[in-house]
Structure formats: structure tokens, C-alpha cells
Coordinates of C-alpha atoms in Angstrom, one line a residue:
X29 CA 0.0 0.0 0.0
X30 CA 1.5 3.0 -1.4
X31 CA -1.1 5.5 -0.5
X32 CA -1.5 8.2 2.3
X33 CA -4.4 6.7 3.1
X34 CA -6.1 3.8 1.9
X35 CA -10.1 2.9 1.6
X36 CA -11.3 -0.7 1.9
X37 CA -13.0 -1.8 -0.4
X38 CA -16.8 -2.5 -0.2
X39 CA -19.8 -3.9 -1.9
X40 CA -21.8 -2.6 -4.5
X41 CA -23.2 0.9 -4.2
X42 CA -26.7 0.8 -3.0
X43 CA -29.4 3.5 -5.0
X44 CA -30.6 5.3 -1.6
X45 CA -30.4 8.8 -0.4
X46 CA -30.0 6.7 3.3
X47 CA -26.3 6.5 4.3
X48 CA -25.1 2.7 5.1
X49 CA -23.0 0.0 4.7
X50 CA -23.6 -2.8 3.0
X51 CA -22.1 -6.7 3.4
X52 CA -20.2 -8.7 0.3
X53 CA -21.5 -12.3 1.7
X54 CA -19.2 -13.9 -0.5
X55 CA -15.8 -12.1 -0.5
X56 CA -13.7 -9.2 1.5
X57 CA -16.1 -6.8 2.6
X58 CA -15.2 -3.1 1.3
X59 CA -16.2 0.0 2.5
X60 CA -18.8 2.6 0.2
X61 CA -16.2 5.3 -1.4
X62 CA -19.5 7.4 -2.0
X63 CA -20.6 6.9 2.2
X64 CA -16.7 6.8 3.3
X65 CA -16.3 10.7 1.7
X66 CA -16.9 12.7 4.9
X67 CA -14.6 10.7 7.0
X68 CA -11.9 10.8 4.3
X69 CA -12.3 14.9 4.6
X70 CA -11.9 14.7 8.3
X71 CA -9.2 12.0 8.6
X72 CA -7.2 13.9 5.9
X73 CA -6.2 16.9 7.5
X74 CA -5.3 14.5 10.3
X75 CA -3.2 12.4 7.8
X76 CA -1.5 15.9 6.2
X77 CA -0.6 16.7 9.7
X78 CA 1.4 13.7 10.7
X79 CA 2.8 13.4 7.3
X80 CA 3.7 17.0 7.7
X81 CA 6.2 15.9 10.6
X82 CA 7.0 12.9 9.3
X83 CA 10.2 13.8 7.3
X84 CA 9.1 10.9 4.5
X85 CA 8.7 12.8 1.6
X86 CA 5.1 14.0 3.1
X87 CA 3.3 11.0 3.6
X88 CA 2.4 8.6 6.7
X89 CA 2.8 5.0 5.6
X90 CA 2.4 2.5 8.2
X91 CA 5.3 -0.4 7.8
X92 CA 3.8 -3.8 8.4
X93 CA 1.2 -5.5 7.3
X94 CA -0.3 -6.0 10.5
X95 CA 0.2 -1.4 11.0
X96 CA -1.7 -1.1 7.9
X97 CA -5.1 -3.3 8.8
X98 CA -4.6 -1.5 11.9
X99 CA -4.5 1.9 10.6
X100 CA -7.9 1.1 8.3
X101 CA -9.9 -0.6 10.7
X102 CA -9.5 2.7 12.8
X103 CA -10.8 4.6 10.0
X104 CA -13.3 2.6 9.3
X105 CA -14.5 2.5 13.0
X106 CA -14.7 5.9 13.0
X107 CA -17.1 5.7 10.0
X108 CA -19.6 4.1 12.2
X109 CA -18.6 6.2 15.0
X110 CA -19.7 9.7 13.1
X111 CA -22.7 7.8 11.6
X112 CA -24.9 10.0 12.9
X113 CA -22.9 13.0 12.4
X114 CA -25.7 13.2 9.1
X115 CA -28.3 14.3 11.5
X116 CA -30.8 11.2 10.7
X117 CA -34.8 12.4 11.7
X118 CA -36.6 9.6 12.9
X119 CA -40.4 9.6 13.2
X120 CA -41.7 8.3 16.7
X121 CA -45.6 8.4 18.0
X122 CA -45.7 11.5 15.8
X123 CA -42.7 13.1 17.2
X124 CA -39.5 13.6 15.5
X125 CA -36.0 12.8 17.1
X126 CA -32.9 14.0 15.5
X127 CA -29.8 11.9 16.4
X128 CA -26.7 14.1 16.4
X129 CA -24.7 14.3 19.2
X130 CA -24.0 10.4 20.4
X131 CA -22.4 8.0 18.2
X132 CA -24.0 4.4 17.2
X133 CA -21.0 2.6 18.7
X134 CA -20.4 4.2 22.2
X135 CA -24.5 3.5 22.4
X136 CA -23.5 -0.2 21.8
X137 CA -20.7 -0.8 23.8
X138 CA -20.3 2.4 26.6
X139 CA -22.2 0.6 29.0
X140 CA -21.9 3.5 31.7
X141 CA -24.5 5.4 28.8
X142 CA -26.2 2.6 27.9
X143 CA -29.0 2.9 29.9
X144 CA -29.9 6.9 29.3
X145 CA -29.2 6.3 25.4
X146 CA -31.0 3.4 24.7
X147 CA -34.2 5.1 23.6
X148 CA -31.9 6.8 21.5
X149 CA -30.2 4.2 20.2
X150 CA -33.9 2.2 19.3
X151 CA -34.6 5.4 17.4
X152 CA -30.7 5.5 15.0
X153 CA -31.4 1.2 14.7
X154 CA -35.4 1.8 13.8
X155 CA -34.2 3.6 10.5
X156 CA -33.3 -0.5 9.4
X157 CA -37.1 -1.3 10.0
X158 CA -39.1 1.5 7.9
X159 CA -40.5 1.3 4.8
X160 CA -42.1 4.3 2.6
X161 CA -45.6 3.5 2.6
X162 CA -46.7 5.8 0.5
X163 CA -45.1 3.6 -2.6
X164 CA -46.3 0.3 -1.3
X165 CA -49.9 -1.1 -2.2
X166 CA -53.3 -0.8 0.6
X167 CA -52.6 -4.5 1.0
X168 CA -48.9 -4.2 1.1
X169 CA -49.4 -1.6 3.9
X170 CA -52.0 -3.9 5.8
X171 CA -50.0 -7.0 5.8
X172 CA -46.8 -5.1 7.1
X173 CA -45.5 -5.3 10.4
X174 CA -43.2 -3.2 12.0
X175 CA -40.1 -4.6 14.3
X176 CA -37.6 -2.5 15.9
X177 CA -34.5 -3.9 17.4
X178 CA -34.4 -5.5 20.2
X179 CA -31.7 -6.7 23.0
X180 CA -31.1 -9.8 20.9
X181 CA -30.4 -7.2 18.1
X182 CA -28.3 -4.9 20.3
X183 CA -26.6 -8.1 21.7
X184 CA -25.1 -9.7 18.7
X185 CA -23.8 -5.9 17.0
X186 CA -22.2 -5.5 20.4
X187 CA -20.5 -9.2 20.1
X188 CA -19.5 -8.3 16.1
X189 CA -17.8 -5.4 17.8
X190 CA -16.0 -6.8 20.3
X191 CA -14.5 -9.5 17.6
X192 CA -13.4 -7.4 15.4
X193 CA -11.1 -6.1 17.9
X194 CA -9.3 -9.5 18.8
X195 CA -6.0 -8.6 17.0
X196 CA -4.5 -11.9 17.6
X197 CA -8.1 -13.7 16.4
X198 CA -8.5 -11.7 13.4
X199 CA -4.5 -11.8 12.2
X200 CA -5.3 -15.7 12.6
X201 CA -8.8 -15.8 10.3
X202 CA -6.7 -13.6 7.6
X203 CA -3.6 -15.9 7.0
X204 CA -6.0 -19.1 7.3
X205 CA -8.4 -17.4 4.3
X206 CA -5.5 -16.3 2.0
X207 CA -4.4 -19.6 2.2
X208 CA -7.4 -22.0 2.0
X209 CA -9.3 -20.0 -0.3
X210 CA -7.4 -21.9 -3.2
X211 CA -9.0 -25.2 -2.1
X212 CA -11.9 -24.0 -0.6
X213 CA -14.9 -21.9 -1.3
X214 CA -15.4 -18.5 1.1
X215 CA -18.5 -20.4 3.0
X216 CA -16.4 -23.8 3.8
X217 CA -13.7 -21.6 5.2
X218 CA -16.5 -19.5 7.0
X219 CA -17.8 -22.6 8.5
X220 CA -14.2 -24.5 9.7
X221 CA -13.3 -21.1 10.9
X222 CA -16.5 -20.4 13.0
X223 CA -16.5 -17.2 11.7
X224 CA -19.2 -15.0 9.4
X225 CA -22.5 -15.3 11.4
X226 CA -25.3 -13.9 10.1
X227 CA -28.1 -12.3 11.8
X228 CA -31.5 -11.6 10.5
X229 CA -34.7 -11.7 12.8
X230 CA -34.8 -12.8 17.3
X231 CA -37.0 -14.8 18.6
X232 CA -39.5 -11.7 19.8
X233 CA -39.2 -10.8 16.1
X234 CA -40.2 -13.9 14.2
X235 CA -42.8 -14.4 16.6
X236 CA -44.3 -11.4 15.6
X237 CA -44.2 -12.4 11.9
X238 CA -46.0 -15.5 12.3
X239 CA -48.4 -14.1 15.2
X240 CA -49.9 -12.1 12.4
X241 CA -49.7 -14.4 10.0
X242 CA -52.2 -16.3 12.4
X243 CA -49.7 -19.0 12.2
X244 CA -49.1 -21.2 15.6
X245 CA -46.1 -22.1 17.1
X246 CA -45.3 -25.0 19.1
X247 CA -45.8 -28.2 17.6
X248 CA -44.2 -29.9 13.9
X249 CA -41.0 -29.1 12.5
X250 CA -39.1 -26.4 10.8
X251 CA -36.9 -27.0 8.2
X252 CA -34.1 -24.4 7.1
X253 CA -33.0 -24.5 3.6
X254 CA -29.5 -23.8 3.0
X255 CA -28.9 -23.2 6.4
X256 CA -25.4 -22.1 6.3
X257 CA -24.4 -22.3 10.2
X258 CA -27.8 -22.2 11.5
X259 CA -27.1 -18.8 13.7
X260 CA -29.9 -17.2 11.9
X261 CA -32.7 -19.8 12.2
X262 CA -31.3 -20.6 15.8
X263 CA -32.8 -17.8 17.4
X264 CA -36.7 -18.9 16.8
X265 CA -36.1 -22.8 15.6
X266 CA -36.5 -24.0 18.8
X267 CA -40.1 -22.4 18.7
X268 CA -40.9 -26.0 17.0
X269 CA -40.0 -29.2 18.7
X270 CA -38.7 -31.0 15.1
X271 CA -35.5 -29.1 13.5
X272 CA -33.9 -30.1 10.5
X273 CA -31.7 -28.2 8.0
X274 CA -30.2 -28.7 4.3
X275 CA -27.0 -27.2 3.4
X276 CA -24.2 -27.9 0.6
X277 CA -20.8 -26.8 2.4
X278 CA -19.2 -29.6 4.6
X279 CA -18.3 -27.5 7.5
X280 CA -21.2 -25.8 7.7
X281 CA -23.1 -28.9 8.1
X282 CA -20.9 -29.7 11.1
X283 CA -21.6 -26.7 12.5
X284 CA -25.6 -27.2 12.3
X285 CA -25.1 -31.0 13.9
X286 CA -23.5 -29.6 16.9
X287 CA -26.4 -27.2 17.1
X288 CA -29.2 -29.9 16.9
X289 CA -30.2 -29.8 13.3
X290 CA -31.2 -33.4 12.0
X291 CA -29.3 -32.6 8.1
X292 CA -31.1 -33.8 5.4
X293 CA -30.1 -34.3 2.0
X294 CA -29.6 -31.3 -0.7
X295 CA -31.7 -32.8 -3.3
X296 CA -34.8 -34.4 -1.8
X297 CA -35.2 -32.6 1.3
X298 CA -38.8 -32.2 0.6
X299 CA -39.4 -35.3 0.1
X300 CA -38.6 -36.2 3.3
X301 CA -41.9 -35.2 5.4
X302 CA -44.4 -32.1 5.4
X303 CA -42.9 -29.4 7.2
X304 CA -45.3 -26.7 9.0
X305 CA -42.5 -24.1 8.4
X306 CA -40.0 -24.0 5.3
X307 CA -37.3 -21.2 5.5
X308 CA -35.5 -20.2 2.8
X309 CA -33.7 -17.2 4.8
X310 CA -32.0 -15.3 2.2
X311 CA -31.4 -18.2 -0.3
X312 CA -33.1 -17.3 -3.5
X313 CA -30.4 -14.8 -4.8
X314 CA -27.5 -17.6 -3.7
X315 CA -29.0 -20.6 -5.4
X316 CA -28.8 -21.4 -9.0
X317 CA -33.0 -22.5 -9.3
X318 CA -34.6 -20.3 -7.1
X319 CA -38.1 -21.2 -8.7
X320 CA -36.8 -24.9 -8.3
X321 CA -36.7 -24.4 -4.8
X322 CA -40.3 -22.6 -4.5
X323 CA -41.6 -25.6 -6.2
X324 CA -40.3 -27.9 -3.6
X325 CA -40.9 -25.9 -0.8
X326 CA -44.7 -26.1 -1.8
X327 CA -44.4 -30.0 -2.3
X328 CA -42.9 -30.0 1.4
X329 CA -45.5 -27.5 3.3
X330 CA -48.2 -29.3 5.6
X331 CA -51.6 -28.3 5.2
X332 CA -51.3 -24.7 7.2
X333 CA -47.6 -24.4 6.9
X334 CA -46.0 -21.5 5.7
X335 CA -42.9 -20.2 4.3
X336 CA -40.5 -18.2 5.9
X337 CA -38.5 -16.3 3.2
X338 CA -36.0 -13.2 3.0
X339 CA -34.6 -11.6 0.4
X340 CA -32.1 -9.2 0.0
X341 CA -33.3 -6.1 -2.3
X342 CA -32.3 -4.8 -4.5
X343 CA -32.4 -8.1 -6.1
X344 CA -28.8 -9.2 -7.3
X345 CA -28.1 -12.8 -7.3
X346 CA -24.6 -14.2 -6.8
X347 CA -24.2 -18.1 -7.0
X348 CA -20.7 -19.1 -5.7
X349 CA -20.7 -22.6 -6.9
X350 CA -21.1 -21.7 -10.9
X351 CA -18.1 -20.5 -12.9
X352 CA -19.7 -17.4 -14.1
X353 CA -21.6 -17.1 -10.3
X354 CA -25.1 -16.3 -12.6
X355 CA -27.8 -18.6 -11.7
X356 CA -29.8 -20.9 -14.1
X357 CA -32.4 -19.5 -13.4
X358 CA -33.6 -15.9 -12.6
X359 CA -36.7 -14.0 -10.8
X360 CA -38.2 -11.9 -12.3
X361 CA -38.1 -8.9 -9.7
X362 CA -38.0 -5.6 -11.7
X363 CA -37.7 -1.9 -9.9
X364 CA -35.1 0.6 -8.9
X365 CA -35.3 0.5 -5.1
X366 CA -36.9 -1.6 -2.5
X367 CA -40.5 -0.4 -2.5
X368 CA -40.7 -1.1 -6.4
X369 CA -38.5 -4.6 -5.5
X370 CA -40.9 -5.9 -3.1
X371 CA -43.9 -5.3 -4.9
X372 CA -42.9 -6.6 -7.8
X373 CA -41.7 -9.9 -5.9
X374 CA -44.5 -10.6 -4.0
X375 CA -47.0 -10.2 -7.4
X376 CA -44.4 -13.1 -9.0
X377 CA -44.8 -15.0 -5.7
X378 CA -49.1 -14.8 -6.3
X379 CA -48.8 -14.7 -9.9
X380 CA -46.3 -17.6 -10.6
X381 CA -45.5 -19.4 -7.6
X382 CA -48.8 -19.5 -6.3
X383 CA -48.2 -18.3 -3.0
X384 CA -50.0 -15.9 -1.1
X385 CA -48.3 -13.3 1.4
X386 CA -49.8 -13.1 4.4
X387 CA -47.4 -11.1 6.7
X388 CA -43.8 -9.4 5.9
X389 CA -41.4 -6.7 7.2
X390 CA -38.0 -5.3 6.5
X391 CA -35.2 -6.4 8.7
X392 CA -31.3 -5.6 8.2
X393 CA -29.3 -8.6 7.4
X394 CA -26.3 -8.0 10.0
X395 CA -22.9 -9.9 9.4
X396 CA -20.4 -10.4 11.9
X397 CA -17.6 -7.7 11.0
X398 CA -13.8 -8.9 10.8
X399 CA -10.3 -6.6 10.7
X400 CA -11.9 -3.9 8.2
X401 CA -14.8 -3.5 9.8
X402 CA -16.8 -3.8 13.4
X403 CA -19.8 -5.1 11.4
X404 CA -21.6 -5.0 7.6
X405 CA -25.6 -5.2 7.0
X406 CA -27.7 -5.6 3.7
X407 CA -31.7 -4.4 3.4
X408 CA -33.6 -7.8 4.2
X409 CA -37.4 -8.3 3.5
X410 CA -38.8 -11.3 5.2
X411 CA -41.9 -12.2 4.0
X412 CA -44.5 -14.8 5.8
X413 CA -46.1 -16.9 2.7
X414 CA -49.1 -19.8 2.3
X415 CA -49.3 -21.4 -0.5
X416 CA -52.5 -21.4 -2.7
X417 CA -54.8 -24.1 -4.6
X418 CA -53.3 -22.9 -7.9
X419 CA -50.9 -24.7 -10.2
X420 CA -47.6 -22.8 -10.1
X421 CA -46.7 -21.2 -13.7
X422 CA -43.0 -21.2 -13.3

């Protein structure tokens, strides 16, 4: 690294006037040049003043390796830290609250303020859970339900913090990836590793999905499709006594044995028994016959049984086990941001997979950070489906 001062790389841009970061699932995650802008004008007058005393031809390089994933990971902290520097307005019981003056991580991990900012802190994590109704559909609107973040929420962001601060533990997961990534894919590494957890919806939360999806809890079995390490059905599997999971990397499947998951096999999973809960938790846009799956989700529902499904909008599907990482086979989900997105995927749900939506919310899809980064999240939509009398069209 030759440069003053270098930005991490991040995933794709993301079309919203609503600063955040978003998670590469299946590579190095990278930082948003466009979002990164306002620290790089504060850090660089910091930068011009110790290169100014540096005596090396005006510029601070850190040495080592190890110096330089130091020296970005505190730049990148500190781009969560001033988060809220842009003054975000979030509407509560018809009151507004602007968040300006604390910063998202010291509301997280300061636990001496934790208790007098945690209504602030619900407010800065709420802005994950709203949608613009105005550009959603009377039914859309009706069949929405809104979360906030919980402690379950605030718990795991405040353990993806304190991880990505284990030097020693994060120098160890970067020399064991550069060098099994030649034999392995990113998930098998992921999985022997222990690393990578995802995070999507708590127990309080899914609950609440399926409350008002008039679904009961309690009794049958759940099954979690591509499951990866089970952390993200975990949290609510246990709300039915039967638990079984499918999932294509080696590791990973270790990982959801020790957690109690009966594994089942890739390909005819659903033929296994009738499931009274199918969850395909952000799936579709990593599988190479998404409307393959749907069909066999349906074959596998029990009379009542619904699936559980999030999707990550906007829509753009990355298969890591094809050469060209395209799937086979493509939804058809057309619109420029998530509103348009949504509605356009749950009409092909009704339309072609013959499934009818009876409850849905959005949710961020959190990521356990690493060296770079305390933490990454994506815009989830979990969506509550049953499936209809009519022949699929797909």
C-alpha cells in the first residue's frame, strides 16, 4: 500500500439517499467510497498533519502489514462512529427525534451510557425497520408489520464489535483465508473457521411475523434450507419441537449437527416429510434454481404451513458454486429501489409461484464484521407466505 491513506473496499453501491453499509456475503467486505467521503475529509487533514512531521517525503505510511489493517480498521470505526454526524430524523408516536450528538458505537458498547441512550439508540437502529408506505400497495401496507430492534439485536452488534477487535483472532482468520481460499470456497472456510455469522430476525421478532400471520407455534417441525451455520434460524427454531436443515458446504453442516439440526439431503429434502415451516432465509439470490426451490418448498409445506422467506433487495443474485456465479435460473423482480422490489416480488410470488403473502417486514441482514470493519448489514425483506390451490406457472 502505497497510498496516504487507503479505503477498503466494499460492496456494490446501494441506489438510496440513506447513508449505510452494506455486506459482500461472498468475499472481502469493502467500505462505500461514495458513504466513506466525509470521513476521508476529516481523517485527511489528520493524515497531512502527521505526514507534515513525518520527514518521508510528506506522507504517513504504516510499515507492516499487521500497521496497515490496523491503521484502516481505525478509519473505518470511526465511520460508524460519526454515523450519525448526518443528522438522521426519525419519526416516533408522531414526534420527531434527531440523532446528532452520540455515536451508534459508544451507544453499543459504553455501558456506563447505555441505559440513558437506549431510547436513543432504538430510534438510530429503527431507520433498518421502515419502509415508505406511501409507494407500497393498501394491501402491502395492511399485511406489514413493523419490528424494531431488540436486545437480541443490540446483543449480537455488540459481540461483532468486540470481535473485530481481537487482533490476535482476526490476524489468525486472515492468513487461514488467503491460504485456504485456493482449495476452498469463502463459506467452507466460514464454517471450519467459526466465523461470518449472520443475523436476520430474534426470537421476539419472528414471533411477531408469524403471530400475524395467524400461524401457531409450538408443535411440527421447521426445516431451514440452506442453512449455512444455523445462527440465523437458531434464534426462533427451537419455537418447534422437530429441527432439521439442508446445506451444501461440509463444515457448515458440522456446524448445524452440533447445534441440533437433523441434516437432510440437498436434493430431496422435501421429500422427506411435510414441514409446518420452510425457511429459505435469504437463499433465493444464492441458489442457481430459485423457482426450483419454491416448487419444492410447496411440495414440502403441511396443510397450514408457511414459508418463511428473505430476500435481500435490491435483487442481485450471486451463485458461488457456478463458474460465471449467474444462476440458471432468474426471478423476475423488476424496480429501482426496495419499494418497487418488493412489490414486484410478491405479485411473482401470487402470480407464478402461487403463494400468497400473508405477513412481511423489513429487517437488516447483520454480518459479523472482521479486521476492516466492526460489522456489515444488507436491506432484508422477510416475508410470511401460504401457498394457494393454484398450479404454479414457473
Amino acid at each position: 500500500m502505497s497510498a496516504p491513506f487507503h479505503q477498503p473496499k466494499v460492496p456494490e453501491i446501494r441506489e438510496d439517499k440513506d447513508c449505510q453499509l452494506v455486506c459482500q456475503r461472498d468475499d472481502l467486505p469493502k467500505l462505500n467510497k461514495r458513504l466513506f467521503k466525509t470521513a476521508l475529509e476529516r481523517t485527511n487533514s489528520n493524515v497531512e498533519e502527521m505526514a507534515s512531521g513525518s520527514g518521508v517525503n510528506g506522507f504517513y505510511r504504516p510499515r507492516s502489514a499487521l500497521a496497515r489493517a490496523l491503521y484502516e480498521k481505525q478509519h473505518n470505526d470511526r465511520y460508524l462512529q460519526e454515523l450519525d454526524q448526518n443528522e438522521y430524523t426519525i419519526e416516533n408516536n408522531k414526534d420527531c427525534y434527531c440523532i446528532t450528538d452520540a455515536t451508534f458505537l459508544n451507544l453499543v458498547s459504553n455501558k456506563k451510557k447505555r441505559k440513558e441512550k437506549d431510547r436513543q439508540l432504538d430510534l438510530l437502529l429503527s431507520k433498518w425497520y421502515r419502509v415508505n408506505k406511501d409507494r407500497l400497495s393498501p394491501d402491502l401496507v395492511r399485511k406489514f408489520v413493523q419490528l424494531y430492534p431488540d436486545e437480541e439485536t443490540k446483543e449480537f452488534l455488540s459481540s461483532s464489535i468486540e470481535k473485530s477487535s481481537w487482533v490476535w483472532t482476526q490476524c489468525w482468520y486472515l492468513i487461514a483465508k488467503a491460504v485456504l481460499r485456493h482449495f476452498w470456497s469463502v463459506t467452507d472456510i466460514n464454517g471450519w473457521l467459526g466465523r461470518g455469522s449472520m443475523f436476520v430476525l430474534s426470537e421476539a421478532q419472528a414471533r411477531a411475523l408469524l403471530r400475524a400471520a395467524g400461524h401457531g407455534v409450538g408443535a411440527g417441525a421447521l426445516v431451514d434450507v440452506g442453512a449455512g451455520d444455523g445462527e440465523v434460524s437458531r434464534r426462533f427454531a427451537h419455537l418447534y419441537p422437530h429441527n432439521y436443515a439442508t446445506e451444501i458446504s461440509t463444515s457448515m453442516r458440522k456446524a448445524l449437527a452440533s447445534k441440533g439440526y437433523k441434516i437432510l439431503d440437498t436434493e430431496d429434502w422435501w421429500r422427506y416429510r411435510q414441514f409446518d415451516c420452510v425457511c429459505m432465509l435469504n437463499l433465493l439470490d444464492r441458489c442457481n434454481k430459485p423457482k426450483t426451490m419454491l416448487l419444492q418448498a410447496r411440495d414440502a409445506l403441511a396443510p397450514g404451513g408457511v414459508l418463511m422467506l428473505a430476500l435481500v433487495l435490491p435483487y442481485k443474485p450471486y451463485v458461488e458454486v457456478t463458474t460465471d456465479h449467474k444462476p440458471e435460473e432468474r426471478l423476475p423482480i423488476e424496480g429501482k429501489d426496495f419499494e418497487e422490489q418488493l412489490s414486484s416480488f410478491v405479485k411473482f410470488m401470487r402470480e407464478e409461484a402461487c403463494f400468497e403473502l400473508v405477513s412481511w417486514t423489513r429487517a437488516p441482514y447483520l454480518c459479523e464484521g472482521d479486521f476492516a470493519q466492526a460489522y456489515y448489514w444488507l436491506d432484508d425483506s422477510v416475508y410470511v407466505f401460504k401457498k394457494t390451490a393454484d398450479t404454479p406457472n414457473l
